[in-house]
């Protein structure tokens, strides 16, 4: 479970990485790992510590698809939408699952259990279609297998 | 008894961990003594999980093993290579494997990726030892003589890039590995990091010593958590063994190497955007010149190479430039790890000398489509690569031959589609993907991609189709010649090739047929 905002913990995260060359991305990854997202307070703190403007830090956070401004659901299912998975019917499988869950891309079930997101390639293209659930990879997912996978955490 | 089971992410995705656990518990229940060694993947993904056992004749394989096959495998005495319906015979005799020229991927799938002794037993670190004997100038000369060209897609001669960095005068230089493998249909970088990470470390170390850099970074995409873990593990082992850090291999050279994780931006696979990202900024493309070889990471001279380029260096140094340059055709020397993916029967990594035809790769090696339907199109070179129809399957796999047919080999990916594919939809996807991933710095890419989606939508809706086709072609010209980098510059390849080779899919009448 992600932690609630804690400025001391955030300061420790920055301290642990600030000696690196180009510490910004390592800091942001560590913040998101700890807090589940990049809170506004974190942006202020990073800006102050790295001697940047808040706008500069905000610019970096908003540029990268990985960084969230609010925590995701308890489980995150990333479905690949790139060409190799498309060639094996991923779009229809995804549409079926999203319809079943009543979700759009990037949305979370009302109980906060599952977020479904698009990803563009997991590098498992010879075992398409594929997906990643909470960091675990799954391949050769037909519509039924994909639905069972999602049901495991619902 | 030694049993080998991959820990490659694609093998895990189809149940390799469950199979390994089932074999272990079955062995214990039956009192069979066996040792399970987790390896990388051989790259024959239709056979994953591929379980191998050591026999006096060589390694015997059992392909596409599921947990329920495990008791039967023991009944068949598989630890001694006994026959079972999942037997593949000797793994190295499987035609897909036997037809390859495994130079860069020689150890991948064979050894435990974190077993440094196993790596050294198969020639590992002989390349670095020779580079240290040769000295910097001779090492670079060797890379030049090998004819190696950048395997990320641009195909720039690696030795020339190194020479530029080597002769640049600066107090600090860097080597950076581009492992931001975002192209759909590619997985060579991932496989190598998960299957033979010391090859990359050795290749980067040779580069660092050759150009006078003391620090290096491997920029890996965040979608590859398994590769990141294995790479970090290998770096720690190499450092403890004196192969990284101070006085590498007892020489006068220091080299520090670190993995950095991307954050889900495809454009960071472009080398200057990658450098910006490493510096902690938005991954926006830089205008060139100046080239990164002179003004790179933190403004310092920097070698930025694709992972496969670095990983090929140990072979070149160990066996000599001529041994590598003997493979290939024309100006494309050596081998390419071609990645055959998508709707294909035998998908996987096929490392082969340049010159094989596209048709051989798709039909003979890949075995045609997975669905058994006719192959209609192959996208070569990732989301920025052209779609080839079967009529062009005689194209030899070679940088220049692909360029002559308005395509590119890119990072070596091939995505196969059967006759269900709607090419207008694929063209639209190419534009939409560009819009999604554009860094926003230049107008042709940022605005052109969004306008491209709109115009393509009009075409399939039958809205002034002829005029709008002319418009989208014109837009593609603008993007091609006006974009700062390959994202906007190459998105026209899939769009124009789809329009050129599959015009019937853009006719309004095609919509009901394609929707069926």
Short mmCIF file of C-alpha atoms in Angstrom, two decimals, chain B residues 60-484:
data_model
loop_
_atom_site.label_atom_id
_atom_site.label_comp_id
_atom_site.label_asym_id
_atom_site.label_seq_id
_atom_site.Cartn_x
_atom_site.Cartn_y
_atom_site.Cartn_z
CA UNK B 60 17.72 -32.43 -25.14
CA UNK B 61 14.66 -30.20 -25.20
CA UNK B 62 11.02 -30.44 -24.18
CA UNK B 63 8.96 -27.66 -25.65
CA UNK B 64 5.83 -25.78 -24.55
CA UNK B 65 5.84 -27.68 -21.28
CA UNK B 66 2.92 -27.13 -18.95
CA UNK B 67 2.62 -28.04 -15.29
CA UNK B 68 0.37 -30.99 -16.21
CA UNK B 69 3.12 -32.47 -18.43
CA UNK B 70 5.54 -32.77 -15.53
CA UNK B 71 4.58 -36.22 -14.12
CA UNK B 72 4.63 -37.64 -17.65
CA UNK B 73 8.08 -36.20 -18.24
CA UNK B 74 9.37 -38.03 -15.20
CA UNK B 75 7.60 -41.24 -16.32
CA UNK B 76 9.49 -40.85 -19.59
CA UNK B 77 12.78 -40.42 -17.68
CA UNK B 78 13.33 -36.95 -19.06
CA UNK B 79 16.28 -36.23 -16.75
CA UNK B 80 18.16 -38.70 -18.94
CA UNK B 81 16.72 -37.36 -22.16
CA UNK B 82 13.92 -39.93 -22.46
CA UNK B 83 11.39 -39.53 -25.28
CA UNK B 84 8.12 -37.73 -24.52
CA UNK B 85 5.53 -36.22 -26.82
CA UNK B 86 6.94 -32.78 -25.96
CA UNK B 87 10.48 -33.80 -27.01
CA UNK B 88 12.19 -31.48 -29.46
CA UNK B 89 15.32 -33.63 -29.78
CA UNK B 90 18.67 -31.95 -29.44
CA UNK B 91 17.98 -28.25 -28.99
CA UNK B 92 20.84 -27.16 -31.21
CA UNK B 93 19.48 -29.34 -34.04
CA UNK B 94 16.06 -27.65 -34.06
CA UNK B 95 16.01 -26.10 -37.56
CA UNK B 96 15.11 -22.62 -36.26
CA UNK B 97 18.19 -22.74 -34.06
CA UNK B 98 20.55 -24.71 -36.32
CA UNK B 99 20.11 -22.24 -39.21
CA UNK B 100 21.30 -19.26 -37.13
CA UNK B 101 24.67 -17.57 -36.84
CA UNK B 102 24.67 -16.97 -33.09
CA UNK B 103 27.55 -14.57 -32.55
CA UNK B 104 26.10 -11.83 -30.33
CA UNK B 105 23.61 -14.20 -28.71
CA UNK B 106 25.99 -17.18 -28.47
CA UNK B 107 25.55 -17.59 -24.72
CA UNK B 108 21.95 -16.43 -24.40
CA UNK B 109 19.75 -19.28 -23.25
CA UNK B 110 22.77 -21.47 -22.57
CA UNK B 111 24.06 -20.26 -19.21
CA UNK B 112 22.77 -18.87 -15.94
CA UNK B 113 22.93 -15.13 -16.75
CA UNK B 114 24.48 -14.32 -13.38
CA UNK B 115 27.11 -17.07 -13.43
CA UNK B 116 30.33 -15.21 -14.17
CA UNK B 117 32.39 -18.41 -14.27
CA UNK B 118 30.08 -19.89 -16.89
CA UNK B 119 30.39 -16.67 -18.88
CA UNK B 120 34.18 -16.79 -18.74
CA UNK B 121 34.24 -20.49 -19.59
CA UNK B 122 32.55 -19.63 -22.90
CA UNK B 123 35.01 -16.92 -23.92
CA UNK B 124 33.65 -14.14 -21.73
CA UNK B 125 36.12 -11.33 -21.01
CA UNK B 126 38.59 -12.62 -23.62
CA UNK B 127 37.49 -9.64 -25.74
CA UNK B 128 38.30 -7.14 -23.01
CA UNK B 129 41.63 -8.83 -22.35
CA UNK B 130 42.55 -8.44 -26.02
CA UNK B 131 41.35 -4.83 -26.08
CA UNK B 132 43.63 -4.04 -23.15
CA UNK B 133 46.55 -5.56 -25.05
CA UNK B 134 45.70 -3.68 -28.25
CA UNK B 135 45.26 -0.27 -26.67
CA UNK B 136 42.61 2.33 -27.45
CA UNK B 137 43.51 3.29 -31.02
CA UNK B 138 43.85 -0.32 -32.18
CA UNK B 139 40.61 -1.33 -30.46
CA UNK B 140 38.73 1.38 -32.33
CA UNK B 141 40.46 0.33 -35.56
CA UNK B 142 39.26 -3.22 -34.97
CA UNK B 143 35.66 -2.08 -34.51
CA UNK B 144 35.92 0.00 -37.69
CA UNK B 145 37.33 -2.96 -39.63
CA UNK B 146 34.48 -5.20 -38.47
CA UNK B 147 32.02 -3.03 -40.40
CA UNK B 148 29.64 -2.99 -37.41
CA UNK B 149 26.84 -0.46 -37.87
CA UNK B 150 24.52 0.83 -35.18
CA UNK B 151 21.90 -1.79 -34.44
CA UNK B 152 19.37 0.69 -33.06
CA UNK B 153 18.19 1.45 -36.57
CA UNK B 154 20.25 4.28 -37.96
CA UNK B 155 23.05 1.99 -39.09
CA UNK B 156 25.84 4.50 -38.49
CA UNK B 157 29.31 2.89 -38.43
CA UNK B 158 30.11 2.22 -34.77
CA UNK B 159 33.88 2.53 -35.18
CA UNK B 160 33.62 6.00 -36.66
CA UNK B 161 31.46 7.16 -33.77
CA UNK B 162 34.00 5.78 -31.31
CA UNK B 163 36.88 7.42 -33.17
CA UNK B 164 35.13 10.80 -32.87
CA UNK B 165 34.75 10.40 -29.11
CA UNK B 166 38.25 8.98 -28.69
CA UNK B 167 39.89 11.95 -30.38
CA UNK B 168 37.68 14.55 -28.66
CA UNK B 169 39.54 16.37 -25.92
CA UNK B 170 37.63 16.54 -22.63
CA UNK B 171 38.24 15.89 -18.97
CA UNK B 172 35.18 13.64 -18.78
CA UNK B 173 33.54 11.39 -21.36
CA UNK B 174 30.65 8.96 -21.17
CA UNK B 175 29.40 5.75 -22.73
CA UNK B 176 25.64 5.33 -22.79
CA UNK B 177 23.73 2.24 -23.76
CA UNK B 178 20.36 2.76 -25.36
CA UNK B 179 18.23 -0.07 -23.98
CA UNK B 180 14.98 1.86 -24.40
CA UNK B 181 13.67 -0.82 -26.72
CA UNK B 182 10.22 0.58 -27.43
CA UNK B 183 9.54 -0.81 -30.91
CA UNK B 184 6.72 -3.30 -31.01
CA UNK B 185 8.04 -6.59 -32.32
CA UNK B 186 11.49 -6.20 -30.78
CA UNK B 187 12.91 -7.93 -27.73
CA UNK B 188 16.60 -8.50 -28.50
CA UNK B 189 17.79 -6.01 -25.87
CA UNK B 190 15.50 -7.50 -23.27
CA UNK B 191 16.59 -11.06 -24.05
CA UNK B 192 20.25 -10.18 -23.84
CA UNK B 193 19.94 -8.29 -20.56
CA UNK B 194 17.99 -11.17 -19.05
CA UNK B 195 20.05 -13.92 -20.66
CA UNK B 196 23.66 -12.74 -20.97
CA UNK B 197 24.14 -9.39 -19.20
CA UNK B 198 27.92 -9.72 -18.86
CA UNK B 199 28.23 -9.45 -22.65
CA UNK B 200 26.76 -5.95 -22.46
CA UNK B 201 28.95 -5.01 -19.49
CA UNK B 202 32.05 -6.29 -21.29
CA UNK B 203 31.14 -4.48 -24.53
CA UNK B 204 30.55 -1.19 -22.72
CA UNK B 205 33.79 -1.60 -20.77
CA UNK B 206 35.71 -2.09 -24.00
CA UNK B 207 34.03 1.03 -25.41
CA UNK B 208 34.83 3.06 -22.32
CA UNK B 209 38.49 2.12 -22.37
CA UNK B 210 38.73 2.70 -26.12
CA UNK B 211 37.32 6.23 -25.96
CA UNK B 212 38.66 7.24 -22.55
CA UNK B 213 35.41 7.31 -20.57
CA UNK B 214 35.28 6.44 -16.89
CA UNK B 215 31.52 6.36 -16.48
CA UNK B 216 28.66 4.69 -18.28
CA UNK B 217 24.90 4.40 -18.11
CA UNK B 218 22.46 1.80 -19.35
CA UNK B 219 19.10 3.45 -19.98
CA UNK B 220 16.47 0.71 -19.71
CA UNK B 221 12.76 1.22 -20.24
CA UNK B 222 10.57 0.80 -17.17
CA UNK B 223 8.50 -1.82 -18.98
CA UNK B 224 11.44 -4.22 -18.50
CA UNK B 225 11.59 -4.81 -14.71
CA UNK B 226 13.10 -8.30 -15.09
CA UNK B 227 15.90 -7.00 -17.30
CA UNK B 228 16.63 -4.20 -14.83
CA UNK B 229 16.93 -6.68 -11.95
CA UNK B 230 19.25 -9.01 -13.86
CA UNK B 231 21.37 -6.14 -15.13
CA UNK B 232 21.79 -4.68 -11.64
CA UNK B 233 22.70 -8.12 -10.31
CA UNK B 234 25.32 -8.60 -13.01
CA UNK B 235 26.85 -5.17 -12.43
CA UNK B 236 27.25 -5.92 -8.70
CA UNK B 237 28.93 -9.27 -9.50
CA UNK B 238 31.26 -7.70 -12.07
CA UNK B 239 32.24 -5.00 -9.60
CA UNK B 240 33.07 -7.56 -6.90
CA UNK B 241 35.18 -9.46 -9.44
CA UNK B 242 37.21 -6.36 -10.28
CA UNK B 243 35.68 -6.10 -13.75
CA UNK B 244 34.02 -2.75 -13.01
CA UNK B 245 35.01 0.09 -10.72
CA UNK B 246 38.64 0.92 -10.06
CA UNK B 247 41.44 -0.61 -12.12
CA UNK B 248 39.26 -2.79 -14.35
CA UNK B 249 40.83 -6.23 -14.81
CA UNK B 250 43.97 -4.94 -13.12
CA UNK B 251 44.50 -2.28 -15.81
CA UNK B 252 45.00 1.44 -15.33
CA UNK B 253 41.38 2.11 -16.34
CA UNK B 254 38.45 2.86 -14.03
CA UNK B 255 34.92 2.33 -15.22
CA UNK B 256 31.71 2.87 -13.25
CA UNK B 257 28.48 1.57 -14.76
CA UNK B 258 24.93 2.25 -13.64
CA UNK B 259 21.43 1.28 -14.79
CA UNK B 260 18.90 4.09 -15.17
CA UNK B 261 15.20 3.44 -15.61
CA UNK B 262 13.10 5.26 -18.18
CA UNK B 263 9.56 6.38 -17.44
CA UNK B 264 7.35 5.27 -20.28
CA UNK B 265 8.28 7.71 -23.04
CA UNK B 266 8.87 6.04 -26.42
CA UNK B 267 10.71 9.08 -27.75
CA UNK B 268 13.49 8.55 -25.20
CA UNK B 269 14.74 5.80 -27.50
CA UNK B 270 15.93 8.68 -29.69
CA UNK B 271 19.50 9.27 -28.57
CA UNK B 272 19.33 12.98 -27.77
CA UNK B 273 15.98 12.65 -25.96
CA UNK B 274 17.55 9.80 -24.00
CA UNK B 275 20.42 12.05 -22.96
CA UNK B 276 18.00 14.76 -21.84
CA UNK B 277 16.13 12.16 -19.83
CA UNK B 278 19.34 10.89 -18.19
CA UNK B 279 20.10 14.48 -17.24
CA UNK B 280 16.74 14.59 -15.47
CA UNK B 281 14.80 16.67 -17.96
CA UNK B 282 11.79 16.19 -20.20
CA UNK B 283 12.75 13.73 -22.90
CA UNK B 284 12.80 16.28 -25.66
CA UNK B 285 14.89 15.85 -28.75
CA UNK B 286 17.94 18.06 -29.28
CA UNK B 287 18.74 19.59 -32.64
CA UNK B 288 21.86 18.13 -34.26
CA UNK B 289 24.58 19.31 -34.71
CA UNK B 290 26.26 19.29 -32.30
CA UNK B 291 26.42 15.49 -32.36
CA UNK B 292 26.42 13.61 -29.03
CA UNK B 293 29.86 12.21 -29.84
CA UNK B 294 31.14 15.74 -29.19
CA UNK B 295 28.46 17.34 -27.02
CA UNK B 296 26.55 14.52 -25.35
CA UNK B 297 25.60 13.71 -21.79
CA UNK B 298 26.03 16.80 -19.57
CA UNK B 299 27.64 18.41 -22.61
CA UNK B 300 30.53 15.93 -22.66
CA UNK B 301 31.70 13.70 -25.54
CA UNK B 302 29.53 10.58 -25.38
CA UNK B 303 29.27 7.26 -27.15
CA UNK B 304 25.57 6.42 -27.42
CA UNK B 305 25.09 2.97 -28.90
CA UNK B 306 22.24 0.54 -29.04
CA UNK B 307 22.50 -2.44 -26.72
CA UNK B 308 23.02 -4.94 -29.55
CA UNK B 309 25.93 -2.88 -30.91
CA UNK B 310 27.70 -2.95 -27.53
CA UNK B 311 26.90 -6.63 -27.03
CA UNK B 312 28.52 -7.48 -30.37
CA UNK B 313 31.83 -5.84 -29.41
CA UNK B 314 33.15 -8.72 -27.24
CA UNK B 315 32.86 -11.14 -30.19
CA UNK B 316 34.66 -8.71 -32.52
CA UNK B 317 37.51 -8.18 -30.08
CA UNK B 318 37.77 -11.84 -29.12
CA UNK B 319 37.66 -13.34 -32.61
CA UNK B 320 38.91 -10.39 -34.64
CA UNK B 321 37.25 -7.96 -37.02
CA UNK B 322 37.58 -10.26 -40.02
CA UNK B 323 35.69 -13.08 -38.29
CA UNK B 324 32.72 -10.73 -37.94
CA UNK B 325 32.99 -9.00 -41.31
CA UNK B 326 33.00 -12.42 -43.03
CA UNK B 327 29.26 -12.53 -42.43
CA UNK B 328 26.79 -10.34 -44.29
CA UNK B 329 26.32 -8.64 -47.66
CA UNK B 330 27.28 -5.32 -49.23
CA UNK B 331 27.77 -2.65 -46.59
CA UNK B 332 25.78 -4.64 -44.01
CA UNK B 333 28.46 -6.73 -42.33
CA UNK B 334 28.03 -9.32 -39.64
CA UNK B 335 24.77 -10.59 -38.22
CA UNK B 336 21.44 -9.16 -37.13
CA UNK B 337 19.30 -10.62 -34.38
CA UNK B 338 16.04 -10.54 -36.33
CA UNK B 339 13.00 -10.65 -34.09
CA UNK B 340 10.04 -12.40 -35.69
CA UNK B 341 6.82 -11.58 -33.89
CA UNK B 342 3.11 -10.95 -34.02
CA UNK B 343 0.85 -13.34 -35.91
CA UNK B 344 3.53 -15.89 -36.74
CA UNK B 345 3.77 -19.62 -36.11
CA UNK B 346 7.40 -19.75 -35.01
CA UNK B 347 8.09 -16.41 -33.37
CA UNK B 348 11.41 -15.62 -31.82
CA UNK B 349 14.90 -14.26 -32.16
CA UNK B 350 16.80 -15.41 -35.23
CA UNK B 351 20.37 -14.15 -35.42
CA UNK B 352 21.56 -14.44 -38.97
CA UNK B 353 24.02 -12.92 -41.43
CA UNK B 354 22.59 -10.07 -43.49
CA UNK B 355 21.35 -11.13 -46.91
CA UNK B 356 18.56 -13.57 -46.05
CA UNK B 357 15.29 -12.51 -47.70
CA UNK B 358 12.26 -11.18 -45.89
CA UNK B 359 10.18 -14.04 -47.31
CA UNK B 360 12.55 -16.69 -45.97
CA UNK B 361 12.35 -15.07 -42.53
CA UNK B 362 8.57 -14.90 -42.49
CA UNK B 363 7.55 -18.08 -44.30
CA UNK B 364 10.39 -20.56 -43.90
CA UNK B 365 11.85 -19.58 -40.54
CA UNK B 366 8.69 -18.11 -39.05
CA UNK B 367 6.46 -20.76 -40.63
CA UNK B 368 3.80 -18.29 -41.81
CA UNK B 369 0.98 -16.96 -39.68
CA UNK B 370 0.00 -18.38 -36.30
CA UNK B 371 -3.64 -18.45 -37.32
CA UNK B 372 -2.86 -20.44 -40.47
CA UNK B 373 -4.38 -17.73 -42.65
CA UNK B 374 -2.43 -16.09 -45.49
CA UNK B 375 0.16 -13.52 -44.47
CA UNK B 376 -0.94 -10.14 -45.78
CA UNK B 377 1.60 -7.68 -44.42
CA UNK B 378 4.78 -7.50 -42.40
CA UNK B 379 5.82 -4.38 -40.57
CA UNK B 380 9.60 -4.25 -40.50
CA UNK B 381 11.48 -2.04 -38.07
CA UNK B 382 8.93 -1.16 -35.42
CA UNK B 383 6.14 1.45 -35.36
CA UNK B 384 8.18 3.72 -37.63
CA UNK B 385 8.86 1.00 -40.19
CA UNK B 386 7.14 0.28 -43.49
CA UNK B 387 4.55 -2.42 -44.14
CA UNK B 388 5.77 -4.92 -46.74
CA UNK B 389 3.30 -6.96 -48.79
CA UNK B 390 4.21 -10.53 -49.84
CA UNK B 391 5.04 -9.15 -53.30
CA UNK B 392 8.18 -7.61 -51.75
CA UNK B 393 9.25 -10.70 -49.83
CA UNK B 394 12.26 -11.09 -52.11
CA UNK B 395 13.88 -8.06 -50.39
CA UNK B 396 17.19 -9.11 -48.86
CA UNK B 397 17.71 -8.25 -45.21
CA UNK B 398 20.18 -5.41 -45.67
CA UNK B 399 20.12 -1.72 -44.69
CA UNK B 400 20.40 -0.48 -48.29
CA UNK B 401 18.03 -3.01 -49.86
CA UNK B 402 15.28 -2.10 -47.39
CA UNK B 403 15.89 1.62 -47.94
CA UNK B 404 15.64 1.08 -51.70
CA UNK B 405 12.11 -0.22 -51.13
CA UNK B 406 11.12 2.68 -48.90
CA UNK B 407 11.53 0.68 -45.74
CA UNK B 408 14.00 0.22 -42.94
CA UNK B 409 15.30 -2.66 -40.87
CA UNK B 410 15.38 -0.54 -37.73
CA UNK B 411 16.20 -2.54 -34.62
CA UNK B 412 15.41 -5.81 -36.40
CA UNK B 413 11.76 -6.36 -35.58
CA UNK B 414 9.25 -8.02 -37.90
CA UNK B 415 5.55 -8.02 -37.03
CA UNK B 416 3.47 -10.40 -39.13
CA UNK B 417 -0.21 -9.81 -39.91
CA UNK B 418 -2.67 -12.20 -41.51
CA UNK B 419 -5.43 -11.25 -43.96
CA UNK B 420 -7.69 -9.97 -41.20
CA UNK B 421 -5.62 -6.84 -40.88
CA UNK B 422 -7.19 -3.51 -41.81
CA UNK B 423 -4.32 -1.46 -43.18
CA UNK B 424 -6.20 1.85 -42.96
CA UNK B 425 -6.52 1.19 -39.25
CA UNK B 426 -2.80 0.42 -39.00
CA UNK B 427 -1.95 3.66 -40.84
CA UNK B 428 -4.19 5.57 -38.45
CA UNK B 429 -2.54 3.82 -35.51
CA UNK B 430 0.89 4.94 -36.74
CA UNK B 431 -0.23 8.58 -36.73
CA UNK B 432 -2.04 8.22 -33.40
CA UNK B 433 1.02 6.61 -31.81
CA UNK B 434 3.19 9.46 -33.06
CA UNK B 435 0.74 11.96 -31.58
CA UNK B 436 0.72 10.07 -28.27
CA UNK B 437 4.51 9.89 -28.07
CA UNK B 438 5.60 13.14 -29.71
CA UNK B 439 7.93 15.11 -27.47
CA UNK B 440 6.34 18.29 -28.77
CA UNK B 441 9.49 20.09 -29.75
CA UNK B 442 8.95 20.31 -33.50
CA UNK B 443 5.74 21.23 -35.29
CA UNK B 444 5.68 18.65 -38.11
CA UNK B 445 5.60 15.83 -35.56
CA UNK B 446 3.52 17.46 -32.82
CA UNK B 447 0.82 18.93 -35.04
CA UNK B 448 1.28 16.80 -38.15
CA UNK B 449 0.52 13.54 -36.38
CA UNK B 450 -2.78 14.80 -34.97
CA UNK B 451 -3.80 16.26 -38.36
CA UNK B 452 -2.77 12.93 -39.90
CA UNK B 453 -5.22 11.03 -37.72
CA UNK B 454 -8.00 13.44 -38.70
CA UNK B 455 -7.30 13.22 -42.43
CA UNK B 456 -7.10 9.42 -42.36
CA UNK B 457 -10.45 9.34 -40.56
CA UNK B 458 -11.92 11.45 -43.35
CA UNK B 459 -10.49 9.13 -45.99
CA UNK B 460 -12.07 5.97 -44.58
CA UNK B 461 -15.33 7.86 -44.05
CA UNK B 462 -15.30 8.59 -47.79
CA UNK B 463 -15.10 12.33 -47.23
CA UNK B 464 -13.31 13.73 -50.33
CA UNK B 465 -11.18 10.60 -50.31
CA UNK B 466 -9.07 11.41 -53.34
CA UNK B 467 -8.25 14.92 -52.20
CA UNK B 468 -7.55 13.80 -48.66
CA UNK B 469 -5.24 11.00 -49.82
CA UNK B 470 -3.23 13.63 -51.68
CA UNK B 471 -3.29 15.74 -48.53
CA UNK B 472 -2.04 12.97 -46.26
CA UNK B 473 0.77 12.18 -48.71
CA UNK B 474 1.76 15.83 -48.69
CA UNK B 475 1.61 15.90 -44.90
CA UNK B 476 3.87 12.85 -44.82
CA UNK B 477 6.43 14.67 -46.96
CA UNK B 478 6.39 17.57 -44.52
CA UNK B 479 6.83 15.26 -41.54
CA UNK B 480 9.59 13.30 -43.28
CA UNK B 481 11.70 16.30 -44.13
CA UNK B 482 10.70 18.77 -41.43
CA UNK B 483 10.83 16.72 -38.23
CA UNK B 484 13.77 16.92 -35.86
#
